[in-house]
Tab-separated table of C-alpha atoms in Angstrom:
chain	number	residue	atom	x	y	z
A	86	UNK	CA	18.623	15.077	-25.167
A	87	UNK	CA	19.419	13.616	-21.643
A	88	UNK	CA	17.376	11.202	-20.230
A	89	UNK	CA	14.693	12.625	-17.633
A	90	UNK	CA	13.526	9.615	-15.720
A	91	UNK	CA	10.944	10.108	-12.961
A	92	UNK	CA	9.715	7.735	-10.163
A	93	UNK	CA	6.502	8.079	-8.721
A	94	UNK	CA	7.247	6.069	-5.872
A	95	UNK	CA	6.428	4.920	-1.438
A	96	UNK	CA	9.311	4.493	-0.083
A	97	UNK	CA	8.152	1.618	1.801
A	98	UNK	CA	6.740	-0.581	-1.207
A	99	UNK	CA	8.482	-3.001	-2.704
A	100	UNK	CA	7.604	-2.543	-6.196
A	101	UNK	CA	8.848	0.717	-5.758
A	102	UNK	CA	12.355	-0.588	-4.115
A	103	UNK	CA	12.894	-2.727	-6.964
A	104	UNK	CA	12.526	-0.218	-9.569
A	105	UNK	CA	15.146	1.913	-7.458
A	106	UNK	CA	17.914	-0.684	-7.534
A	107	UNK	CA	17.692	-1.841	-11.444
A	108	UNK	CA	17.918	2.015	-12.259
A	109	UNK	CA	21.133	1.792	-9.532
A	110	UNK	CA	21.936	-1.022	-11.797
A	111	UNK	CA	21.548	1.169	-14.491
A	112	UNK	CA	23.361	3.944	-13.496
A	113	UNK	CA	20.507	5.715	-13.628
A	114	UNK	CA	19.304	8.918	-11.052
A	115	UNK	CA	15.717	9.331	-11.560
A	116	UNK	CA	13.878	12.209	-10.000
A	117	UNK	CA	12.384	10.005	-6.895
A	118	UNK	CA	8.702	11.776	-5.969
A	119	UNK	CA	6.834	10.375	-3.065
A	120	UNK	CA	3.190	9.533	-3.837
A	121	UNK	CA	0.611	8.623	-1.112
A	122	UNK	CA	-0.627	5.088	-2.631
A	123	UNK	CA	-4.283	5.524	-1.039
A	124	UNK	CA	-5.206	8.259	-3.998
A	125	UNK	CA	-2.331	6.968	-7.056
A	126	UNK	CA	-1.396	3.308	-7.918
A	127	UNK	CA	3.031	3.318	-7.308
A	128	UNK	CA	4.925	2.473	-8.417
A	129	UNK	CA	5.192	4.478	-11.584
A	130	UNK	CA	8.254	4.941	-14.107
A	131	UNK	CA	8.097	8.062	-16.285
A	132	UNK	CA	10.640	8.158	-19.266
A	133	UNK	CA	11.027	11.060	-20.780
A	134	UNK	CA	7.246	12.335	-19.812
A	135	UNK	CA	6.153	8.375	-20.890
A	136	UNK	CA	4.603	6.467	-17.789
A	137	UNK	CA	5.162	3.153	-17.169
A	138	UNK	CA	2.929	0.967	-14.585
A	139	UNK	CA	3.217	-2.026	-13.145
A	140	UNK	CA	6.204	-2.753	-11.549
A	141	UNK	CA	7.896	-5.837	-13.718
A	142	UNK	CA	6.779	-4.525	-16.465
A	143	UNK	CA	8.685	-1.147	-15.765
A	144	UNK	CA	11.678	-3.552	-14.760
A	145	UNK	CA	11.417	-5.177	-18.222
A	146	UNK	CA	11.385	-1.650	-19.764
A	147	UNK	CA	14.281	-0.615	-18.048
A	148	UNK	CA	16.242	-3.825	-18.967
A	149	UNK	CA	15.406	-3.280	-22.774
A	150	UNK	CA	16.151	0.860	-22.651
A	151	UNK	CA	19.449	0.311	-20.316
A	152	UNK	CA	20.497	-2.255	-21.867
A	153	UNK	CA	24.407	-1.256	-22.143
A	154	UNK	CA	24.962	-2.518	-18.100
A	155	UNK	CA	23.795	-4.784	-16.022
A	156	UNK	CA	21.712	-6.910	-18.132
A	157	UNK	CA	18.628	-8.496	-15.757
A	158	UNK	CA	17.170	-11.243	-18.078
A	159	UNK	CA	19.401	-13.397	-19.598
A	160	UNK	CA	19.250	-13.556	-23.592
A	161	UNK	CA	18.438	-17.394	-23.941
A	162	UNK	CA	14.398	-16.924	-24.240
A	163	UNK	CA	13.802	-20.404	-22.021
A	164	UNK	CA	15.672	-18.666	-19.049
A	165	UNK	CA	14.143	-15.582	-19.336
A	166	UNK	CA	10.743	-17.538	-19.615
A	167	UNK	CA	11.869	-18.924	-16.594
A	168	UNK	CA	13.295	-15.684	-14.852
A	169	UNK	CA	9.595	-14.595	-15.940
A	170	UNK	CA	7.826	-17.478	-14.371
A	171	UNK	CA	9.812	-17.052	-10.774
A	172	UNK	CA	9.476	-13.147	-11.078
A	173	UNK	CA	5.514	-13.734	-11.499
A	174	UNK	CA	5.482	-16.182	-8.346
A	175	UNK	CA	7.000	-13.958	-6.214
A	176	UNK	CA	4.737	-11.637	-6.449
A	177	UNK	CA	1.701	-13.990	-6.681
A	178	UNK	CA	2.812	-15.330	-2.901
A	179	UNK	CA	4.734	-12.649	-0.819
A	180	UNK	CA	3.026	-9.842	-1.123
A	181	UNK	CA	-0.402	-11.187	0.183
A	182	UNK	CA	1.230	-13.937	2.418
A	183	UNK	CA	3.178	-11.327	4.190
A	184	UNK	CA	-0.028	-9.017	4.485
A	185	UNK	CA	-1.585	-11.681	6.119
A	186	UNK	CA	1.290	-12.176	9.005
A	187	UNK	CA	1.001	-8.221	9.956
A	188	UNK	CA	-2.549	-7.644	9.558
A	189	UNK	CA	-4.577	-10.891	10.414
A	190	UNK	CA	-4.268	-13.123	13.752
A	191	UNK	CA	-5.039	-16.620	14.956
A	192	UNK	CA	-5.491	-19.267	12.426
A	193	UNK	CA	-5.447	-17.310	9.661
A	194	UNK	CA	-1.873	-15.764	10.392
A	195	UNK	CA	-0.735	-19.153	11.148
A	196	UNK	CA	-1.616	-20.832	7.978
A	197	UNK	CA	0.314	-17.754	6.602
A	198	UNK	CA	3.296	-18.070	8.721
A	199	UNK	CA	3.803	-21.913	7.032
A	200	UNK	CA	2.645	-20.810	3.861
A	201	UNK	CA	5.667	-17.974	4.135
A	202	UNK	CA	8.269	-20.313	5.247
A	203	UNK	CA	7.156	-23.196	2.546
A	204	UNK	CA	7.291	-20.673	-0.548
A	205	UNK	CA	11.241	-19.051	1.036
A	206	UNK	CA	11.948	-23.060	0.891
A	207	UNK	CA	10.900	-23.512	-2.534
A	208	UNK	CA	12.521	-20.069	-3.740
A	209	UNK	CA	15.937	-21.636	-1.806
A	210	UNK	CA	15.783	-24.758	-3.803
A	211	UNK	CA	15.110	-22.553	-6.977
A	212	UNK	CA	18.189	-20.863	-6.450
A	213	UNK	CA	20.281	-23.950	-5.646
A	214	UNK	CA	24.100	-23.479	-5.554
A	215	UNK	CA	24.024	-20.208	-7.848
A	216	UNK	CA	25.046	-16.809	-5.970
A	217	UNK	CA	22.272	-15.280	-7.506
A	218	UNK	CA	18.523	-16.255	-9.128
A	219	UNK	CA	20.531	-14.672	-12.321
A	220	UNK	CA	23.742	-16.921	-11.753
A	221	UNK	CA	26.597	-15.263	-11.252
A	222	UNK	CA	25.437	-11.740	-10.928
A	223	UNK	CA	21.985	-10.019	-9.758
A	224	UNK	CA	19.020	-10.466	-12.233
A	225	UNK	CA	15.122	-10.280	-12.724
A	226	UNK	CA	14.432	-12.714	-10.132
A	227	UNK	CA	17.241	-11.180	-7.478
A	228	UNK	CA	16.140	-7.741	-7.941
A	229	UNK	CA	11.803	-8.618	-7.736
A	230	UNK	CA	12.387	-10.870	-4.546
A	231	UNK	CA	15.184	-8.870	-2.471
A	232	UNK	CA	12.913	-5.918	-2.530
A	233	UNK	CA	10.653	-7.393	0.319
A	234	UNK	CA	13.640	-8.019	2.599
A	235	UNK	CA	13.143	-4.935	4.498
A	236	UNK	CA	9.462	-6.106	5.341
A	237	UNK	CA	11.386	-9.104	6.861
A	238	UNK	CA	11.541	-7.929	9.786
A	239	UNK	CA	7.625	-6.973	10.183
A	240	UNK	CA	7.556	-10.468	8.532
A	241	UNK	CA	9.303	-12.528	11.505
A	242	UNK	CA	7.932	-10.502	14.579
A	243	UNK	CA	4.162	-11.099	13.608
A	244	UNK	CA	4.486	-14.321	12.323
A	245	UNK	CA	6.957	-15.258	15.338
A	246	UNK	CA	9.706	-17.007	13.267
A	247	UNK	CA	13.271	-16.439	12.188
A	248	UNK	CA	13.639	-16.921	8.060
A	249	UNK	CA	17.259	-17.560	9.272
A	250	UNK	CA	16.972	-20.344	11.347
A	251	UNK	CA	14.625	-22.128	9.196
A	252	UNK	CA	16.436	-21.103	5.999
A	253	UNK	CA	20.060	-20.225	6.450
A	254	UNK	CA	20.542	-20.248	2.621
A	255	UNK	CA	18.269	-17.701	1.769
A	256	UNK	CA	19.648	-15.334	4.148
A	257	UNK	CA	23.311	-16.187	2.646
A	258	UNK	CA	21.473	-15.035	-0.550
A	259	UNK	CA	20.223	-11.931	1.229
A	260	UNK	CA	23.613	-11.219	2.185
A	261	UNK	CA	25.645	-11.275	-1.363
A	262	UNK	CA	22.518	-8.756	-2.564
A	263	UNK	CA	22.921	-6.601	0.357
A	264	UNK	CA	26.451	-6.195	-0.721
A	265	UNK	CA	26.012	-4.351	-3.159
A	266	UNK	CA	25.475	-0.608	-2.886
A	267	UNK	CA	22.343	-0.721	-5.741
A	268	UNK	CA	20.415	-3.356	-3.487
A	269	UNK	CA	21.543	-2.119	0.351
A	270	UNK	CA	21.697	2.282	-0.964
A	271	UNK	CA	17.578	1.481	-1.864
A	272	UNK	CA	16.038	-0.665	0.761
A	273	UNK	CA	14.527	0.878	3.442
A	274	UNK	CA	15.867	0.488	7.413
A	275	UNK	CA	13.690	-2.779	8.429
A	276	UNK	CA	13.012	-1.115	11.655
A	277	UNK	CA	11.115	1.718	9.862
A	278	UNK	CA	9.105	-0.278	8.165
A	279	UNK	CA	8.117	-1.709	11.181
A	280	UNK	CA	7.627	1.124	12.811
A	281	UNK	CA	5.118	1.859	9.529
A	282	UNK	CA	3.535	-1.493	9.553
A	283	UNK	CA	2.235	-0.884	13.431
A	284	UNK	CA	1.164	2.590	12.362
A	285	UNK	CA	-0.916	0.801	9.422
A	286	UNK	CA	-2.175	-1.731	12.139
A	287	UNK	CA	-3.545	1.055	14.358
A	288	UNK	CA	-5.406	2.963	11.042
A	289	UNK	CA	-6.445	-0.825	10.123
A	290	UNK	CA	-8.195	-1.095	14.043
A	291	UNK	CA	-5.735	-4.024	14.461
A	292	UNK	CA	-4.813	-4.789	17.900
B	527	UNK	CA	16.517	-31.264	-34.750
B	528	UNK	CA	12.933	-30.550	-35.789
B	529	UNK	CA	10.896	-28.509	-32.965
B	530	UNK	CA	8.890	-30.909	-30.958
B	531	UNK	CA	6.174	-28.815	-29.314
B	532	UNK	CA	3.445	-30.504	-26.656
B	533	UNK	CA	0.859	-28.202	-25.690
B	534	UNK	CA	-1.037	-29.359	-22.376
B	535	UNK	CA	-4.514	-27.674	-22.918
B	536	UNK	CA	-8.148	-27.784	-21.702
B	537	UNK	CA	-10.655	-26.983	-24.140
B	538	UNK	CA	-12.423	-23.859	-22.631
B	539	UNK	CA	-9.610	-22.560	-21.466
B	540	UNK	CA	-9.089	-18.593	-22.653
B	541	UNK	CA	-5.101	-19.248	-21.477
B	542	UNK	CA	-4.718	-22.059	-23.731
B	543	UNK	CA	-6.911	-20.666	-26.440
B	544	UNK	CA	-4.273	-17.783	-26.984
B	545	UNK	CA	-1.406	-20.251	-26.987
B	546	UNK	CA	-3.144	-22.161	-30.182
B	547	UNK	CA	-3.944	-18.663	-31.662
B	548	UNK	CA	-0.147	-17.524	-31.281
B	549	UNK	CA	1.370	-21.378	-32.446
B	550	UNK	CA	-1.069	-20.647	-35.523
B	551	UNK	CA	0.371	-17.146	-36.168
B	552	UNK	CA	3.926	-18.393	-36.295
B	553	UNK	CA	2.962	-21.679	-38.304
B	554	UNK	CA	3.477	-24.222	-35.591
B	555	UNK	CA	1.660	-27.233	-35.044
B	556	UNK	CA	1.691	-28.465	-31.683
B	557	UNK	CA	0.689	-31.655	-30.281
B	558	UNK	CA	-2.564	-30.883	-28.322
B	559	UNK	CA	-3.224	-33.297	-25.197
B	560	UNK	CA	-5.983	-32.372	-22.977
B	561	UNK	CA	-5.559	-32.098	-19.487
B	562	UNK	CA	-8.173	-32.024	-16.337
B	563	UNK	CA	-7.063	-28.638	-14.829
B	564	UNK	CA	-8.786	-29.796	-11.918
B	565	UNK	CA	-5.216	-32.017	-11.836
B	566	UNK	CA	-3.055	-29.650	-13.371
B	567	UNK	CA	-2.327	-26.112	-13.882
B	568	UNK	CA	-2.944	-25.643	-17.937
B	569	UNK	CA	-1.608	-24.862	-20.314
B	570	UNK	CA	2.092	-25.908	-20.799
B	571	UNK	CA	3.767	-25.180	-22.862
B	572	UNK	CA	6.405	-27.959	-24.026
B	573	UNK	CA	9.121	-26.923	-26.404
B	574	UNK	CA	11.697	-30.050	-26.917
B	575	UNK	CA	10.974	-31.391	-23.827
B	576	UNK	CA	10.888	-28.141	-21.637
B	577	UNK	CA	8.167	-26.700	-20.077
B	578	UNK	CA	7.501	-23.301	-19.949
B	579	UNK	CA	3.953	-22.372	-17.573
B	580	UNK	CA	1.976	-19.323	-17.413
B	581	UNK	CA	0.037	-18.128	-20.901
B	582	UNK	CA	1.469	-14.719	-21.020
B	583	UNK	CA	5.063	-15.741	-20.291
B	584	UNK	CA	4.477	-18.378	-23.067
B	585	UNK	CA	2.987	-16.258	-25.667
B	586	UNK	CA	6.343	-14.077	-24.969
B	587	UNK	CA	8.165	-17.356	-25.200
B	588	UNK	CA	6.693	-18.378	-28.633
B	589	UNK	CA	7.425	-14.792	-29.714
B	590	UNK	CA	10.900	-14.781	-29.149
B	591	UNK	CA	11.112	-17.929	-30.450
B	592	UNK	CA	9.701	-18.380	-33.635
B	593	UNK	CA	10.227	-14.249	-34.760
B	594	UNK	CA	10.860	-15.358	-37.928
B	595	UNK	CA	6.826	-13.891	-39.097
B	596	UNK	CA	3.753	-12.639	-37.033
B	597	UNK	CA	5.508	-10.681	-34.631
B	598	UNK	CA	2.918	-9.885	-31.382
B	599	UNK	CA	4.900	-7.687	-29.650
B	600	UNK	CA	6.112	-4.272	-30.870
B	601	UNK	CA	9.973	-3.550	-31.154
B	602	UNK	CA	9.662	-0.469	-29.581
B	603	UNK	CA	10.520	-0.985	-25.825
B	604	UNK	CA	7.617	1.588	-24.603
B	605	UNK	CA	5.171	0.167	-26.924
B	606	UNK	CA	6.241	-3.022	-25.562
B	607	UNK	CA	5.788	-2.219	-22.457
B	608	UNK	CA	2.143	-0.596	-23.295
B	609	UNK	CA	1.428	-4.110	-24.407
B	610	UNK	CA	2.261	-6.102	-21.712
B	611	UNK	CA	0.423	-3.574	-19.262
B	612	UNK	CA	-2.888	-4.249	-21.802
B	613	UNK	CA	-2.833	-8.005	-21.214
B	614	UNK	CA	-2.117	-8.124	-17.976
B	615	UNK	CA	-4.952	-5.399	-17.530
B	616	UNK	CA	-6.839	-7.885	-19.492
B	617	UNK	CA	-6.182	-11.270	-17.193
B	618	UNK	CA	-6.665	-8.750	-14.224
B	619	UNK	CA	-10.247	-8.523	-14.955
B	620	UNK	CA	-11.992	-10.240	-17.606
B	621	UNK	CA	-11.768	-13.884	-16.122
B	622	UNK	CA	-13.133	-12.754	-12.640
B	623	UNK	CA	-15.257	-10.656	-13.694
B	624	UNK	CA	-16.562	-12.727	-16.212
B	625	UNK	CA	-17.070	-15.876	-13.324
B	626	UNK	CA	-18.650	-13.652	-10.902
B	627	UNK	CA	-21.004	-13.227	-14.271
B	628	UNK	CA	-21.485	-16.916	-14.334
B	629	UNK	CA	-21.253	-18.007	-10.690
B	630	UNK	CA	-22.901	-15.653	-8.836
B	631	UNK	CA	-26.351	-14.291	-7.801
B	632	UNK	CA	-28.127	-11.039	-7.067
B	633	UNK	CA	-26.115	-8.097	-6.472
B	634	UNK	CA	-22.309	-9.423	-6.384
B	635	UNK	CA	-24.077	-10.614	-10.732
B	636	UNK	CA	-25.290	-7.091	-11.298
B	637	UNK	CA	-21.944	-5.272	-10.448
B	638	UNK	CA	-19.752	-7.556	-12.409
B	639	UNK	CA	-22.657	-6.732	-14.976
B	640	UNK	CA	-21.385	-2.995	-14.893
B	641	UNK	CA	-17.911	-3.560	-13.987
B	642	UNK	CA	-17.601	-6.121	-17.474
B	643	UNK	CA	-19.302	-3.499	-19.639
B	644	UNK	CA	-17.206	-0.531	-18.322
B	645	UNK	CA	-14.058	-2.628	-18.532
B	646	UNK	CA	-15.045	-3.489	-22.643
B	647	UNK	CA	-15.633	-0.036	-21.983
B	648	UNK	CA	-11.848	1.546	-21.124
B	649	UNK	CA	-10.713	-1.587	-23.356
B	650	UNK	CA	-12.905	-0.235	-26.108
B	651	UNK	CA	-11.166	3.446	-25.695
B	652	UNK	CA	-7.619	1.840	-25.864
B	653	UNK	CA	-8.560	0.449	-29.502
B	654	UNK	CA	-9.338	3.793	-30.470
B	655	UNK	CA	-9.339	4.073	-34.678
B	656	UNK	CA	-6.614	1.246	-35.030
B	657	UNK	CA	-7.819	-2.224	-36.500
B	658	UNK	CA	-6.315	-3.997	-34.114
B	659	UNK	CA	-4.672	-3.156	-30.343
B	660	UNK	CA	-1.240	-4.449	-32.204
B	661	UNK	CA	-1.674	-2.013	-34.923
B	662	UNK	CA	-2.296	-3.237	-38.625
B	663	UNK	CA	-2.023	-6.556	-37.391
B	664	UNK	CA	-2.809	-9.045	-34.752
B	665	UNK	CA	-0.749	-8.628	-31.993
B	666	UNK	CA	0.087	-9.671	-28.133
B	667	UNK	CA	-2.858	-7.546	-26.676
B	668	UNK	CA	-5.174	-8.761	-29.608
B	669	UNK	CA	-4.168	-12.463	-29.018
B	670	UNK	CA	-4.654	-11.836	-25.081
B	671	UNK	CA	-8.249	-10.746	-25.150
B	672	UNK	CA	-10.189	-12.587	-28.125
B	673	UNK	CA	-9.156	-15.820	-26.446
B	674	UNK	CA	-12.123	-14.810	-23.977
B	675	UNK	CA	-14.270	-14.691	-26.724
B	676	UNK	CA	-16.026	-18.121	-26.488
B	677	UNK	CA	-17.262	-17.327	-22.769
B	678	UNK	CA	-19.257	-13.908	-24.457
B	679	UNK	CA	-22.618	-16.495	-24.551
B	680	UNK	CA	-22.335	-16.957	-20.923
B	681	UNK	CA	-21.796	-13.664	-20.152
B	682	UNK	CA	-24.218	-12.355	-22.195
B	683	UNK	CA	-26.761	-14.889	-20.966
B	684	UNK	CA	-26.081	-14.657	-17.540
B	685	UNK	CA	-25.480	-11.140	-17.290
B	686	UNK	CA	-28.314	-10.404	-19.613
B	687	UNK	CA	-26.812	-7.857	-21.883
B	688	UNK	CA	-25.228	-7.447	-25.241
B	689	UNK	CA	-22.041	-6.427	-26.012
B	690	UNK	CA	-22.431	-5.519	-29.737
B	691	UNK	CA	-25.202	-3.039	-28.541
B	692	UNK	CA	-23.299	-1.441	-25.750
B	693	UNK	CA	-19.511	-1.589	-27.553
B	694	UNK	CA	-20.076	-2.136	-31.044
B	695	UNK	CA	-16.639	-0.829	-31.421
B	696	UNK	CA	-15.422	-3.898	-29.734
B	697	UNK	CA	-17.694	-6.313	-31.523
B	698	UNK	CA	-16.339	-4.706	-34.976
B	699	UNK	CA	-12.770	-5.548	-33.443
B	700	UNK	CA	-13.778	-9.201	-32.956
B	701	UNK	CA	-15.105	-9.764	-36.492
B	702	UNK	CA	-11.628	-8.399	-37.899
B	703	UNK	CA	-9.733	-11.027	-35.569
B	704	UNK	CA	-12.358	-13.838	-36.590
B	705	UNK	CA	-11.711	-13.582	-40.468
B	706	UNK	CA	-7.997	-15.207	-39.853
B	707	UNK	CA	-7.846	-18.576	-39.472
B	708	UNK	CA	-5.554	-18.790	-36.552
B	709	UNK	CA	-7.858	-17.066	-34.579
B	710	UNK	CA	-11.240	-18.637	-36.002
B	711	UNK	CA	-9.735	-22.081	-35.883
B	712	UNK	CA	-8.673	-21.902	-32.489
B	713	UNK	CA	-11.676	-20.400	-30.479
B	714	UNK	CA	-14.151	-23.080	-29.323
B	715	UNK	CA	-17.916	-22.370	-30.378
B	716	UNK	CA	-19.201	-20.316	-27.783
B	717	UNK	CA	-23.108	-22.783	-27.500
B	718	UNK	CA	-20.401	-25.444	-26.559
B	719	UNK	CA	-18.916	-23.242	-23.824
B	720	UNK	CA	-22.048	-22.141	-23.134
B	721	UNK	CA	-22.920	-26.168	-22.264
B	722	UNK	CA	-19.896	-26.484	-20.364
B	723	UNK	CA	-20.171	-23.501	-18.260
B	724	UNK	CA	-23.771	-25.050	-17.149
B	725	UNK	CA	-22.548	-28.303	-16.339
B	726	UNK	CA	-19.983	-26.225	-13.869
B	727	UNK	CA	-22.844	-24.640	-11.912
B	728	UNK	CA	-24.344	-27.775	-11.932
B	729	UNK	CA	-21.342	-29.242	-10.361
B	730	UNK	CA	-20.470	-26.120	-8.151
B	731	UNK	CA	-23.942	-26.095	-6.740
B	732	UNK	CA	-25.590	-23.199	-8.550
B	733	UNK	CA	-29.080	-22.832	-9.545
């Protein structure tokens, strides 16, 4: 029996992005079915009528099914502890950070705006002189974190700061992702997620 | 080399709790030091000098590990990932819910009153007929949740209710973890959390 893989997915949400470019990864076509996150959590992975939720755990699942390509953890179980760990912070800090730089203002969008630039330092000193979080080639940590880079944009015009300027490494990271046709074929123009972010403003009575 | 393994703990903690449980199931002895978590984030986990943060990442860690016996997670990829969606399910609720139980007043107390019951509730459901949530035997969703155990007094007290009359389903599942050691031996008495959790009002203000 072939494979029937279906994602439930926003096209603007990041944990929906990543799931789209570790199936690339994969060599794997799901049926991609757009869901309007107000009434159903996304992003959703359903193998073979199975669901999966939560989005690292769906990028774990992948990994283990898939696991003839592309390998995204690394076998030794400290760095994938540690692939893990990084994987975990991301989405502990840019997620929310980056809400707060679109959809708050004054002092509260300013604390964010350090607290943005402070965790991309950190994640640049994680990554260090490797091409990728995963060493030489994309892994857990590339695939989790590149899949806010097309909020960047919404990112740097609210919060009034170029991630490139401040962080020229991270954005040489950026680049070596975006080279590949998994990572730049499933994120999202940056413009139209701006474009969606000041549409969300105006439902949100931000202004 | 013998396996030199540091575990930096804090009594009460449910995250370290299930890091002793798990050590126990695989027959490893760590060396416990207690840490202020008001200093540090707890518990680390040290294994031959490197550390490895975050309880479920380290339970995952000690699983891969030591897989000689006690396995906690399945081998089945989708049952693995139905795992890992349980306990993070499980650290996505039961600690909040269970301080707004112990650290809160009036209304925001009496709907973490019903949200805690319905959660033991859906929680309840997922055990359905099996013994334990890993099966036959105690496994990464089992190890997850009892480590809350010891904080059931100070729910129970503060939210005035009893969870072995509302779920005795769940209670049942308790007593079957309790009879093994690992999990007996490892779960602080819950009068002496109870204490603790007093002396925490005390110092947060709260009477």
């Amino acid at each position: 029996m072939a494979d029937e893989v279906v994602l439930l997915d926003f096209w603007p949400s990041p944990f929906g992005i990543r799931l789209r470019i570790a199936l690339a990864e994969k060599g794997i076509v799901p049926l991609l079915l757009q869901m309007n996150p107000v009434h159903k959590k996304i992003p959703v992975l359903i193998h073979n009528g199975k669901p999966v939720s939560e989005s690292l755990i769906a990028l774990q699942y992948i990994d283990e099914v898939w696991n003839h390509k592309a390998p995204l953890l690394p076998s030794d179980s400290y760095l994938r502890a540690q692939a893990r760990f990084w994987a975990d912070f991301v989405d502990k800090k840019i997620f929310e950070i980056g809400r707060k730089l679109w959809a708050t203002k004054g002092e509260e969008q300013n604390a964010a705006k350090k607290e943005f630039l402070d965790c991309i330092g950190v994640l640049e000193r994680e990554l260090g002189d490797k091409p990728f979080f995963g060493g030489d080639t994309l892994g857990f940590v590339d695939v989790t974190l590149i899949s806010y880079y097309s909020w960047f944009l919404v990112y740097e015009k609210f919060g009034n700061f170029s991630v490139e300027a401040e962080h020229p490494e991270y954005i040489a990271w950026v680049k070596r992702c975006m080279e590949k046709e998994s990572v730049s074929k499933s994120l999202p123009e940056q413009e139209k997620v701006y474009d969606y972010a000041m549409l969300l403003r105006k439902k949100l009575g931000i202004e």
